[in-house]
PDB file of C-alpha atoms in Angstrom:
ATOM      1  CA  MET P   1     174.234 128.378  22.547  1.00  0.00           C
ATOM      2  CA  ALA P   2     173.010 127.344  26.026  1.00  0.00           C
ATOM      3  CA  ALA P   3     170.231 129.957  25.807  1.00  0.00           C
ATOM      4  CA  LEU P   4     169.053 128.504  22.487  1.00  0.00           C
ATOM      5  CA  ILE P   5     169.067 124.984  23.917  1.00  0.00           C
ATOM      6  CA  GLY P   6     167.141 126.206  26.965  1.00  0.00           C
ATOM      7  CA  MET P   7     164.570 127.908  24.745  1.00  0.00           C
ATOM      8  CA  ARG P   8     164.128 124.829  22.552  1.00  0.00           C
ATOM      9  CA  ASN P   9     163.812 122.549  25.578  1.00  0.00           C
ATOM     10  CA  ALA P  10     161.228 124.845  27.158  1.00  0.00           C
ATOM     11  CA  GLN P  11     159.255 125.027  23.917  1.00  0.00           C
ATOM     12  CA  THR P  12     159.344 121.271  23.427  1.00  0.00           C
ATOM     13  CA  LEU P  13     158.342 120.473  26.999  1.00  0.00           C
ATOM     14  CA  GLY P  14     155.667 123.179  26.994  1.00  0.00           C
ATOM     15  CA  ASN P  15     154.184 121.845  23.765  1.00  0.00           C
ATOM     16  CA  LEU P  16     154.268 118.291  25.127  1.00  0.00           C
ATOM     17  CA  GLY P  17     152.435 119.606  28.180  1.00  0.00           C
ATOM     18  CA  LEU P  18     149.568 120.593  25.875  1.00  0.00           C
ATOM     19  CA  LEU P  19     149.084 116.988  24.741  1.00  0.00           C
ATOM     20  CA  PRO P  20     147.131 115.902  27.850  1.00  0.00           C
ATOM     21  CA  PHE P  21     144.919 118.991  27.476  1.00  0.00           C
ATOM     22  CA  LEU P  22     144.151 118.169  23.855  1.00  0.00           C
ATOM     23  CA  ALA P  23     143.806 114.401  24.300  1.00  0.00           C
ATOM     24  CA  LEU P  24     141.501 114.705  27.297  1.00  0.00           C
ATOM     25  CA  ALA P  25     139.431 117.399  25.576  1.00  0.00           C
ATOM     26  CA  ALA P  26     138.985 115.056  22.591  1.00  0.00           C
ATOM     27  CA  LEU P  27     137.961 112.178  24.868  1.00  0.00           C
ATOM     28  CA  THR P  28     135.191 114.288  26.402  1.00  0.00           C
ATOM     29  CA  TRP P  29     133.403 114.014  23.046  1.00  0.00           C
ATOM     30  CA  LEU P  30     133.075 110.225  23.202  1.00  0.00           C
ATOM     31  CA  PRO P  31     129.527 108.841  23.425  1.00  0.00           C
ATOM     32  CA  SER P  32     128.394 107.664  26.864  1.00  0.00           C
ATOM     33  CA  GLU P  33     128.453 103.983  25.848  1.00  0.00           C
ATOM     34  CA  PHE P  34     132.260 104.102  25.735  1.00  0.00           C
ATOM     35  CA  ALA P  35     133.201 103.127  29.258  1.00  0.00           C
ATOM     36  CA  ILE P  36     135.797 101.510  31.455  1.00  0.00           C
ATOM     37  CA  GLY P  37     133.716  99.336  33.706  1.00  0.00           C
ATOM     38  CA  GLU P  38     130.984 101.568  35.109  1.00  0.00           C
ATOM     39  CA  LEU P  39     132.809 104.822  34.347  1.00  0.00           C
ATOM     40  CA  GLY P  40     132.103 106.613  31.094  1.00  0.00           C
ATOM     41  CA  ILE P  41     135.318 107.604  29.343  1.00  0.00           C
ATOM     42  CA  ALA P  42     133.997 111.110  28.583  1.00  0.00           C
ATOM     43  CA  TRP P  43     133.038 111.621  32.245  1.00  0.00           C
ATOM     44  CA  LEU P  44     136.455 110.390  33.380  1.00  0.00           C
ATOM     45  CA  ALA P  45     138.186 112.600  30.786  1.00  0.00           C
ATOM     46  CA  GLN P  46     136.319 115.672  32.075  1.00  0.00           C
ATOM     47  CA  ARG P  47     137.476 115.047  35.627  1.00  0.00           C
ATOM     48  CA  SER P  48     141.011 114.204  34.506  1.00  0.00           C
ATOM     49  CA  LEU P  49     141.162 117.411  32.474  1.00  0.00           C
ATOM     50  CA  VAL P  50     140.048 119.502  35.458  1.00  0.00           C
ATOM     51  CA  ALA P  51     142.704 117.823  37.620  1.00  0.00           C
ATOM     52  CA  TYR P  52     145.442 118.333  35.021  1.00  0.00           C
ATOM     53  CA  ALA P  53     144.475 121.985  34.498  1.00  0.00           C
ATOM     54  CA  ALA P  54     144.493 122.561  38.266  1.00  0.00           C
ATOM     55  CA  VAL P  55     148.010 121.112  38.497  1.00  0.00           C
ATOM     56  CA  ILE P  56     149.219 123.281  35.610  1.00  0.00           C
ATOM     57  CA  VAL P  57     147.686 126.430  37.136  1.00  0.00           C
ATOM     58  CA  SER P  58     149.508 125.601  40.357  1.00  0.00           C
ATOM     59  CA  PHE P  59     152.782 125.191  38.447  1.00  0.00           C
ATOM     60  CA  LEU P  60     152.322 128.608  36.838  1.00  0.00           C
ATOM     61  CA  GLY P  61     152.247 130.246  40.249  1.00  0.00           C
ATOM     62  CA  ALA P  62     155.331 128.374  41.404  1.00  0.00           C
ATOM     63  CA  VAL P  63     157.297 129.804  38.491  1.00  0.00           C
ATOM     64  CA  HIS P  64     157.026 133.204  40.169  1.00  0.00           C
ATOM     65  CA  TRP P  65     158.546 131.851  43.348  1.00  0.00           C
ATOM     66  CA  GLY P  66     161.514 130.680  41.325  1.00  0.00           C
ATOM     67  CA  PHE P  67     161.925 133.985  39.513  1.00  0.00           C
ATOM     68  CA  ALA P  68     161.445 136.022  42.692  1.00  0.00           C
ATOM     69  CA  LEU P  69     163.871 133.980  44.759  1.00  0.00           C
ATOM     70  CA  MET P  70     166.489 134.212  42.009  1.00  0.00           C
ATOM     71  CA  THR P  71     166.171 138.009  41.807  1.00  0.00           C
ATOM     72  CA  PRO P  72     168.032 139.504  44.785  1.00  0.00           C
ATOM     73  CA  THR P  73     167.374 143.059  43.571  1.00  0.00           C
ATOM     74  CA  LEU P  74     163.612 142.890  44.232  1.00  0.00           C
ATOM     75  CA  THR P  75     162.365 145.308  46.833  1.00  0.00           C
ATOM     76  CA  ARG P  76     160.731 143.809  49.891  1.00  0.00           C
ATOM     77  CA  PRO P  77     157.188 144.801  48.743  1.00  0.00           C
ATOM     78  CA  ARG P  78     157.795 143.425  45.232  1.00  0.00           C
ATOM     79  CA  LEU P  79     159.189 140.179  46.665  1.00  0.00           C
ATOM     80  CA  ARG P  80     156.139 139.830  48.924  1.00  0.00           C
ATOM     81  CA  GLN P  81     153.816 140.543  45.974  1.00  0.00           C
ATOM     82  CA  SER P  82     155.553 137.928  43.821  1.00  0.00           C
ATOM     83  CA  LEU P  83     155.510 135.271  46.529  1.00  0.00           C
ATOM     84  CA  LEU P  84     151.858 135.954  47.376  1.00  0.00           C
ATOM     85  CA  TRP P  85     150.914 135.765  43.723  1.00  0.00           C
ATOM     86  CA  GLY P  86     152.901 132.529  43.423  1.00  0.00           C
ATOM     87  CA  VAL P  87     150.611 130.884  45.998  1.00  0.00           C
ATOM     88  CA  LEU P  88     147.280 132.110  44.619  1.00  0.00           C
ATOM     89  CA  PRO P  89     147.164 129.885  41.483  1.00  0.00           C
ATOM     90  CA  SER P  90     147.530 126.785  43.678  1.00  0.00           C
ATOM     91  CA  LEU P  91     144.512 127.897  45.677  1.00  0.00           C
ATOM     92  CA  LEU P  92     142.555 128.646  42.511  1.00  0.00           C
ATOM     93  CA  GLY P  93     143.327 125.209  41.066  1.00  0.00           C
ATOM     94  CA  TRP P  94     142.405 123.526  44.330  1.00  0.00           C
ATOM     95  CA  LEU P  95     139.137 125.473  44.413  1.00  0.00           C
ATOM     96  CA  ALA P  96     138.293 124.242  40.903  1.00  0.00           C
ATOM     97  CA  LEU P  97     138.836 120.647  42.017  1.00  0.00           C
ATOM     98  CA  LEU P  98     136.686 121.157  45.105  1.00  0.00           C
ATOM     99  CA  MET P  99     133.935 122.691  42.997  1.00  0.00           C
ATOM    100  CA  LEU P 100     133.840 119.610  40.786  1.00  0.00           C
ATOM    101  CA  PHE P 101     133.860 117.291  43.826  1.00  0.00           C
ATOM    102  CA  VAL P 102     130.847 119.006  45.401  1.00  0.00           C
ATOM    103  CA  GLY P 103     128.792 118.871  42.233  1.00  0.00           C
ATOM    104  CA  ILE P 104     129.263 122.275  40.617  1.00  0.00           C
ATOM    105  CA  LYS P 105     128.489 121.925  36.910  1.00  0.00           C
ATOM    106  CA  ALA P 106     131.536 120.940  34.853  1.00  0.00           C
ATOM    107  CA  TRP P 107     131.013 123.791  32.363  1.00  0.00           C
ATOM    108  CA  LEU P 108     131.405 126.320  35.176  1.00  0.00           C
ATOM    109  CA  VAL P 109     134.546 124.623  36.478  1.00  0.00           C
ATOM    110  CA  PHE P 110     136.034 124.637  32.965  1.00  0.00           C
ATOM    111  CA  ALA P 111     135.144 128.327  32.604  1.00  0.00           C
ATOM    112  CA  ILE P 112     136.813 129.124  35.929  1.00  0.00           C
ATOM    113  CA  LEU P 113     139.954 127.230  34.921  1.00  0.00           C
ATOM    114  CA  ILE P 114     140.087 129.170  31.648  1.00  0.00           C
ATOM    115  CA  GLY P 115     139.829 132.345  33.708  1.00  0.00           C
ATOM    116  CA  ASP P 116     142.590 131.079  36.012  1.00  0.00           C
ATOM    117  CA  LEU P 117     144.896 130.434  33.049  1.00  0.00           C
ATOM    118  CA  LEU P 118     144.192 133.870  31.611  1.00  0.00           C
ATOM    119  CA  LEU P 119     144.766 135.490  34.997  1.00  0.00           C
ATOM    120  CA  CYS P 120     148.106 133.676  35.279  1.00  0.00           C
ATOM    121  CA  ARG P 121     149.121 135.001  31.866  1.00  0.00           C
ATOM    122  CA  LEU P 122     148.001 138.513  32.814  1.00  0.00           C
ATOM    123  CA  MET P 123     150.049 138.378  35.998  1.00  0.00           C
ATOM    124  CA  ASP P 124     153.047 137.101  34.039  1.00  0.00           C
ATOM    125  CA  GLY P 125     152.841 140.235  31.905  1.00  0.00           C
ATOM    126  CA  ALA P 126     152.631 142.421  35.002  1.00  0.00           C
ATOM    127  CA  LEU P 127     155.358 140.769  37.088  1.00  0.00           C
ATOM    128  CA  LEU P 128     157.950 139.370  34.674  1.00  0.00           C
ATOM    129  CA  GLN P 129     159.272 142.843  33.951  1.00  0.00           C
ATOM    130  CA  HIS P 130     160.634 142.898  37.518  1.00  0.00           C
ATOM    131  CA  TYR P 131     162.752 139.775  37.022  1.00  0.00           C
ATOM    132  CA  PRO P 132     165.746 140.751  34.870  1.00  0.00           C
ATOM    133  CA  GLY P 133     166.798 137.143  34.254  1.00  0.00           C
ATOM    134  CA  VAL P 134     163.632 136.102  32.401  1.00  0.00           C
ATOM    135  CA  PRO P 135     164.420 135.299  28.753  1.00  0.00           C
ATOM    136  CA  ASP P 136     162.778 137.483  26.091  1.00  0.00           C
ATOM    137  CA  TRP P 137     160.983 134.499  24.521  1.00  0.00           C
ATOM    138  CA  TYR P 138     159.322 133.317  27.743  1.00  0.00           C
ATOM    139  CA  LEU P 139     156.225 135.523  27.610  1.00  0.00           C
ATOM    140  CA  GLY P 140     155.509 134.543  24.006  1.00  0.00           C
ATOM    141  CA  LEU P 141     155.761 130.878  24.949  1.00  0.00           C
ATOM    142  CA  ARG P 142     153.432 131.413  27.906  1.00  0.00           C
ATOM    143  CA  THR P 143     150.937 133.178  25.629  1.00  0.00           C
ATOM    144  CA  ARG P 144     150.877 130.281  23.143  1.00  0.00           C
ATOM    145  CA  LEU P 145     150.584 127.649  25.859  1.00  0.00           C
ATOM    146  CA  THR P 146     147.803 129.575  27.602  1.00  0.00           C
ATOM    147  CA  ALA P 147     145.917 129.824  24.317  1.00  0.00           C
ATOM    148  CA  GLY P 148     146.293 126.090  23.644  1.00  0.00           C
ATOM    149  CA  ALA P 149     145.256 125.043  27.149  1.00  0.00           C
ATOM    150  CA  SER P 150     142.313 127.474  27.182  1.00  0.00           C
ATOM    151  CA  LEU P 151     141.152 126.219  23.787  1.00  0.00           C
ATOM    152  CA  ALA P 152     141.247 122.604  25.004  1.00  0.00           C
ATOM    153  CA  LEU P 153     139.230 123.522  28.094  1.00  0.00           C
ATOM    154  CA  ALA P 154     136.704 125.395  25.937  1.00  0.00           C
ATOM    155  CA  ILE P 155     136.368 122.371  23.619  1.00  0.00           C
ATOM    156  CA  ALA P 156     135.658 120.167  26.640  1.00  0.00           C
ATOM    157  CA  MET P 157     133.311 122.753  28.118  1.00  0.00           C
ATOM    158  CA  ILE P 158     131.088 122.581  25.024  1.00  0.00           C
ATOM    159  CA  THR P 159     130.375 118.902  25.770  1.00  0.00           C
ATOM    160  CA  THR P 160     128.927 119.763  29.181  1.00  0.00           C
ATOM    161  CA  PHE P 161     125.930 121.779  27.940  1.00  0.00           C
TER     162      PHE P 161
END
């Protein structure tokens, strides 16, 4: 029963986490005359979406720290690999933010973030098999959430051409 509740909570919270992706992606389509003061809403939505995606990518790495630290049977090399991987998404998300700050085109930053999300999902598939406590449904949930977030980023990316 607790496992079912955990699964449902994770699914609900994961799906709710897609809402900012989808809402911000939709706002990037607003015409430039829609503004808050001097800031165009679409421009602000693009930057907010990059920031949110960077935070989510960082979170996806941290999950591996949790799994690795809760798996005492990991070998020392596997533990090191998991912890190193757990840090890399934070750096990738931070790099995406820096790229936007220094004037790299938004379409390229969105493309990189899509790649980051896909890389995180790929690494989940490679590493989760080493954590015996990971629920069977987790990888399917991660796949659906990655698809939804990537789609939202792609929708926003189209507005930058």
